[in-house]
Coordinates of C-alpha atoms in Angstrom, one line a residue:
M1 CA 119.5 122.4 68.0
G2 CA 120.0 119.0 67.3
S3 CA 116.8 116.5 66.4
F4 CA 116.4 112.9 65.2
S5 CA 114.3 111.4 63.4
L6 CA 112.1 108.5 64.2
N7 CA 114.2 106.3 60.5
Y8 CA 116.6 106.9 62.0
L9 CA 114.7 106.0 65.8
L10 CA 113.8 103.3 64.4
R11 CA 117.0 102.0 63.0
R12 CA 119.3 102.5 66.4
L13 CA 116.5 100.7 68.2
L14 CA 116.9 97.7 65.4
V15 CA 120.5 97.6 66.1
F16 CA 120.2 96.9 69.9
F17 CA 117.8 94.2 69.7
L18 CA 120.0 93.0 66.3
T19 CA 122.5 92.9 69.2
I20 CA 120.9 91.9 72.4
W21 CA 119.5 88.2 70.4
V22 CA 123.4 87.7 68.9
A23 CA 124.6 87.8 72.4
A24 CA 122.9 85.5 74.3
T25 CA 122.8 83.2 71.7
L26 CA 126.1 82.9 72.5
M27 CA 125.5 83.2 75.9
F28 CA 123.3 80.1 75.0
I29 CA 126.2 78.2 73.1
I30 CA 129.1 78.8 74.8
P31 CA 128.8 77.1 78.3
R32 CA 127.4 74.7 76.5
L33 CA 130.5 74.0 74.6
A34 CA 132.6 72.4 78.6
P35 CA 132.2 69.2 78.9
G36 CA 129.6 67.9 81.7
D37 CA 126.8 70.0 82.6
P38 CA 125.5 71.4 85.8
I39 CA 123.3 68.4 87.2
S40 CA 126.7 66.6 87.6
A41 CA 128.8 68.9 89.1
M42 CA 126.3 69.2 91.6
I43 CA 126.6 66.0 92.8
A44 CA 129.6 65.8 92.8
R45 CA 130.4 68.7 94.5
M46 CA 127.9 66.3 97.5
S47 CA 130.3 63.8 97.3
Q48 CA 133.5 66.0 98.3
F49 CA 131.4 67.1 101.3
E50 CA 129.3 63.6 102.1
G51 CA 132.0 60.8 100.1
F52 CA 128.5 59.0 99.1
V53 CA 125.9 59.7 97.5
E54 CA 123.3 57.4 97.1
N55 CA 120.6 57.0 93.9
A56 CA 123.4 59.6 92.1
D57 CA 122.9 58.6 88.9
L58 CA 118.1 58.5 89.5
I59 CA 119.3 62.2 90.8
I60 CA 121.0 63.2 87.7
E61 CA 118.0 61.8 85.8
S62 CA 115.0 62.9 87.5
W63 CA 117.1 66.8 87.5
R64 CA 117.7 66.7 84.0
K65 CA 114.6 65.9 83.4
R66 CA 113.9 69.1 85.5
F67 CA 115.4 71.3 84.2
G68 CA 115.2 69.9 80.4
L69 CA 118.5 69.2 79.9
D70 CA 117.4 66.5 77.9
D71 CA 115.2 67.9 74.8
P72 CA 117.0 68.3 72.0
L73 CA 119.4 71.7 71.8
Y74 CA 117.5 72.9 69.8
V75 CA 114.6 72.8 72.4
Q76 CA 116.5 74.3 75.0
Y77 CA 117.6 77.2 72.8
F78 CA 114.2 77.9 72.1
R79 CA 112.3 77.5 75.2
Y80 CA 115.3 79.8 76.8
L81 CA 114.8 82.8 73.8
G82 CA 110.9 82.1 74.7
N83 CA 111.1 82.3 78.3
T84 CA 113.7 85.6 78.1
L85 CA 111.0 87.5 76.1
R86 CA 109.5 87.1 79.1
L87 CA 112.4 88.1 81.0
D88 CA 111.9 84.8 83.3
L89 CA 114.9 83.8 83.6
G90 CA 114.0 80.6 85.2
Y91 CA 116.1 78.9 88.8
S92 CA 119.2 79.0 89.2
M93 CA 120.7 74.7 88.8
G94 CA 123.5 75.4 91.6
N95 CA 121.2 77.4 94.0
F96 CA 117.7 75.5 93.8
P97 CA 115.2 76.4 94.4
A98 CA 116.3 80.8 94.5
T99 CA 115.8 81.7 90.8
V100 CA 118.4 83.6 89.0
A101 CA 115.6 87.1 88.7
E102 CA 116.2 86.7 92.7
L103 CA 119.8 86.0 92.4
V104 CA 120.3 89.0 89.7
G105 CA 118.2 91.3 92.0
R106 CA 120.6 91.3 94.8
A107 CA 123.6 91.3 92.8
L108 CA 122.6 93.9 89.8
P109 CA 122.7 97.5 92.0
W110 CA 125.8 96.7 93.6
T111 CA 127.3 96.5 89.8
I112 CA 125.9 99.5 88.5
G113 CA 126.4 101.6 92.1
L114 CA 130.5 101.2 91.2
I115 CA 130.5 100.7 87.8
G116 CA 128.8 104.2 87.1
I117 CA 130.4 106.3 90.1
S118 CA 133.8 104.2 89.0
T119 CA 132.5 105.9 85.2
F120 CA 131.7 109.6 85.9
I121 CA 134.7 109.7 88.4
F122 CA 137.2 108.4 85.9
F123 CA 135.2 109.6 83.0
T124 CA 135.5 113.6 84.7
V125 CA 138.5 113.4 85.8
G126 CA 140.3 112.1 83.1
N127 CA 138.8 114.8 80.8
L128 CA 139.7 117.9 83.3
C129 CA 143.4 116.2 84.0
G130 CA 143.5 115.7 80.6
A131 CA 142.9 119.2 79.4
L132 CA 144.1 120.8 81.8
L133 CA 147.9 119.2 80.6
A134 CA 147.5 121.0 76.7
W135 CA 146.1 124.3 78.7
Y136 CA 148.1 126.8 78.4
K137 CA 147.2 128.6 82.1
S138 CA 148.0 125.0 84.1
P139 CA 150.8 125.2 86.5
K140 CA 153.4 123.6 85.9
W141 CA 153.9 121.7 88.6
L142 CA 150.1 120.9 87.4
K143 CA 151.8 119.3 83.6
V144 CA 154.1 116.8 85.8
M145 CA 152.2 115.0 88.8
I146 CA 149.2 113.7 86.0
P147 CA 152.3 112.4 83.9
I148 CA 153.2 110.3 86.8
T149 CA 149.7 109.8 88.2
M150 CA 148.8 108.4 84.3
S151 CA 151.4 105.1 84.9
F152 CA 149.2 103.5 86.4
T153 CA 147.2 102.6 83.7
S154 CA 149.8 100.7 82.0
V155 CA 148.8 98.3 85.0
P156 CA 145.2 96.1 84.9
P157 CA 142.6 96.4 86.9
A158 CA 142.7 93.1 88.8
L159 CA 146.7 93.9 89.4
L160 CA 146.2 97.2 90.9
S161 CA 143.0 96.3 93.4
L162 CA 145.7 93.4 94.3
L163 CA 148.6 96.4 95.2
L164 CA 146.1 99.1 96.5
V165 CA 144.8 96.0 99.5
Y166 CA 148.5 94.9 99.8
I167 CA 149.1 98.8 100.6
F168 CA 145.6 100.4 101.9
A169 CA 144.0 97.2 103.4
F170 CA 147.3 95.8 105.5
Q171 CA 150.3 98.1 105.1
I172 CA 148.1 100.5 106.3
P173 CA 145.3 99.1 107.1
I174 CA 142.7 102.5 106.3
F175 CA 140.2 100.4 104.3
P176 CA 138.5 97.0 104.4
E177 CA 139.3 94.5 102.1
L178 CA 136.4 92.1 101.6
N179 CA 132.9 92.3 101.1
A180 CA 130.9 95.5 100.1
Y181 CA 129.4 96.5 103.3
G182 CA 131.2 96.0 106.9
R183 CA 129.7 92.3 108.8
G184 CA 125.8 91.5 110.2
M185 CA 124.7 94.9 109.4
V186 CA 121.9 94.8 107.6
P187 CA 121.1 96.1 103.8
A188 CA 119.1 99.3 104.4
F189 CA 118.3 103.0 103.4
T190 CA 120.2 104.3 106.4
L191 CA 123.8 107.1 106.9
E192 CA 125.4 104.2 108.3
F193 CA 124.8 101.5 106.0
I194 CA 125.3 103.9 103.5
G195 CA 128.5 104.8 105.0
S196 CA 129.3 101.9 105.1
V197 CA 129.5 101.2 101.5
L198 CA 130.7 104.5 100.3
Y199 CA 134.5 103.1 102.8
H200 CA 134.1 99.7 101.3
G201 CA 133.5 100.3 98.3
F202 CA 136.8 103.8 98.1
L203 CA 139.2 99.9 96.8
P204 CA 137.3 98.9 94.1
S205 CA 136.3 102.3 93.2
M206 CA 140.0 103.3 92.5
S207 CA 141.0 99.8 91.7
I208 CA 139.7 100.6 88.6
V209 CA 139.9 105.2 88.9
L210 CA 143.0 105.4 88.9
A211 CA 143.6 101.7 85.9
T212 CA 141.2 104.4 83.3
F213 CA 141.7 107.9 83.8
G214 CA 144.8 108.1 81.6
Y215 CA 143.2 106.2 78.6
W216 CA 140.5 110.0 78.5
A217 CA 143.4 112.1 79.9
L218 CA 145.8 111.4 76.5
G219 CA 142.9 111.5 74.4
M220 CA 141.3 115.5 75.7
R221 CA 144.8 116.4 75.2
G222 CA 145.0 114.4 72.0
M223 CA 141.6 116.3 70.7
L224 CA 142.3 119.8 72.3
V225 CA 145.9 120.0 70.9
T226 CA 143.8 119.5 67.3
I227 CA 141.3 122.7 67.9
E228 CA 144.2 125.0 69.0
G229 CA 144.8 126.3 65.6
E230 CA 140.2 126.6 64.5
D231 CA 139.7 129.8 62.8
Y232 CA 136.8 129.7 65.8
M233 CA 139.5 129.4 68.6
I234 CA 141.5 132.6 67.6
L235 CA 138.3 134.9 67.5
A236 CA 137.3 133.9 69.9
Q237 CA 140.6 134.9 71.2
A238 CA 139.9 137.5 69.5
K239 CA 137.4 139.2 71.6
G240 CA 139.0 139.1 74.3
L241 CA 137.2 136.5 76.8
K242 CA 139.1 134.7 79.2
P243 CA 141.3 131.7 79.0
F244 CA 139.2 129.8 81.6
Y245 CA 135.8 130.8 79.4
I246 CA 137.4 129.5 76.1
L247 CA 138.6 126.7 78.3
Y248 CA 135.5 124.6 78.5
R249 CA 132.8 126.7 76.1
Y250 CA 134.9 126.5 73.2
M251 CA 138.1 123.6 73.6
I252 CA 136.2 120.9 75.8
R253 CA 133.1 120.9 74.8
N254 CA 134.0 121.0 70.9
A255 CA 136.5 117.8 72.0
I256 CA 133.9 115.8 74.5
L257 CA 132.4 114.4 71.6
P258 CA 135.2 111.7 70.5
Q259 CA 135.5 111.1 74.2
M260 CA 131.9 110.2 74.6
T261 CA 132.1 108.1 72.0
A262 CA 135.2 106.6 72.7
L263 CA 133.2 105.8 76.0
T264 CA 130.6 104.1 74.4
L265 CA 133.1 101.7 72.6
S266 CA 135.1 100.8 75.8
L267 CA 131.8 99.8 77.9
G268 CA 132.1 96.5 77.4
L269 CA 135.9 96.7 78.7
L270 CA 134.9 98.7 81.7
I271 CA 132.5 95.4 82.3
N272 CA 134.6 93.4 82.5
G273 CA 137.3 94.4 83.9
S274 CA 134.9 95.2 87.0
V275 CA 133.7 91.7 86.7
L276 CA 137.1 90.5 87.7
V277 CA 138.2 94.0 90.2
E278 CA 134.7 92.5 91.9
I279 CA 135.5 89.0 92.3
M280 CA 138.8 90.3 94.0
F281 CA 137.6 91.7 96.3
T282 CA 134.3 89.4 96.9
Y283 CA 132.1 92.4 96.7
N284 CA 128.7 91.8 96.7
G285 CA 128.1 92.2 92.7
M286 CA 126.8 90.8 89.7
G287 CA 131.1 89.7 89.5
S288 CA 131.0 88.0 92.4
L289 CA 128.3 86.1 90.9
I290 CA 129.2 85.1 86.8
Y291 CA 132.3 83.5 88.8
A292 CA 130.5 81.4 90.7
S293 CA 127.9 79.9 88.2
I294 CA 130.7 79.6 85.8
N295 CA 133.0 77.2 89.3
T296 CA 128.7 75.5 89.3
L297 CA 128.4 75.2 85.8
D298 CA 125.1 76.7 86.2
F299 CA 123.6 76.7 82.7
G300 CA 120.6 79.3 84.0
L301 CA 122.6 81.8 85.8
I302 CA 125.2 82.2 83.8
Q303 CA 122.7 82.9 80.6
G304 CA 120.7 85.5 83.0
T305 CA 123.7 87.2 84.4
A306 CA 124.9 87.3 81.2
F307 CA 122.8 89.1 79.2
I308 CA 121.6 91.3 81.7
L309 CA 125.6 92.5 81.7
I310 CA 124.6 92.3 77.6
V311 CA 121.0 94.6 77.9
S312 CA 122.5 97.4 80.8
S313 CA 125.5 97.6 78.2
A314 CA 123.3 97.8 74.6
L315 CA 120.9 100.2 76.5
A316 CA 123.9 102.4 77.6
V317 CA 125.0 102.7 74.3
L318 CA 121.7 103.8 73.3
I319 CA 121.2 106.5 75.0
I320 CA 124.3 107.8 74.1
D321 CA 124.0 107.0 71.1
L322 CA 121.0 109.1 71.5
S323 CA 121.6 112.2 73.6
Y324 CA 124.5 113.5 70.8
P325 CA 122.5 116.3 69.4
L326 CA 121.6 116.7 73.3
I327 CA 125.8 117.5 73.6
D328 CA 126.9 118.7 70.2
P329 CA 124.1 120.9 68.7
R330 CA 125.3 121.1 64.7
I331 CA 124.7 117.3 64.6
S332 CA 121.5 116.4 63.1
L333 CA 120.9 112.4 62.8
E334 CA 117.9 112.7 59.7
G335 CA 119.6 109.5 57.8
R336 CA 120.5 112.6 55.5

């Protein structure tokens, strides 16, 4: 079995923390490039409903001091970094006095569940379909059906979600079009609630799966085609091993590592796609939370949600990178 040295582990951890720092810095700068500030935006929203806000200037001034928006940018930046190191994400300016941690804590499990289940399905199904496309024992009807279903890959997940909602929520009302669970239900670990979550999450997850699994099918098919003439394949066939055993033991196992690398590189795009899907379905996840924070110019919530997604993505990349020796015993990450 492969292994990795302490030196390699330290290098990977250094890259992990450097990635988080650079991304966190960008998340601090980008929202402040937009015109206005969250306090003025909040007063403007109040004015739309009430028509007039008394002493608006005094309110804006006091709240700007309360959230430190009057401080120089470098002071705000170092305070932001210090709070982030302590995992103190601060208060939401648009949902005060709720904290960012409270809002993220309610939304994050839904996004993790949606992305996790969708990733498992499209990665497993995509690679299996690609392997069956390249396997000479596959039925002809299967080799015809798989390319037809792969045509959905050309449709973005957000547009595909509209198509699925139109068909399966309006024309054929099988699944609900909004929310993560039934109205009036209280989140709890009960069979009724879990069933409602799976029922409401089917269309969002299928929007991601149908739009992405074709990439993995094509990638796996291309990898299997390249290894068909390898010496170990000829030896396996000469031994008289069963075709299906050769498929999963010799072909898929040797072709899966590049697919794992591709999965690592595509995690960022996957998260971006899931954010749009959540917005389309008003799913109770990080996507809807980010959308609301951008509309309200909620600096604290934008930084907090982006930071959590960045850390989650970087951590997933680190785990996949360190798991390479376990996937392929030929790999030894000793830094030599």
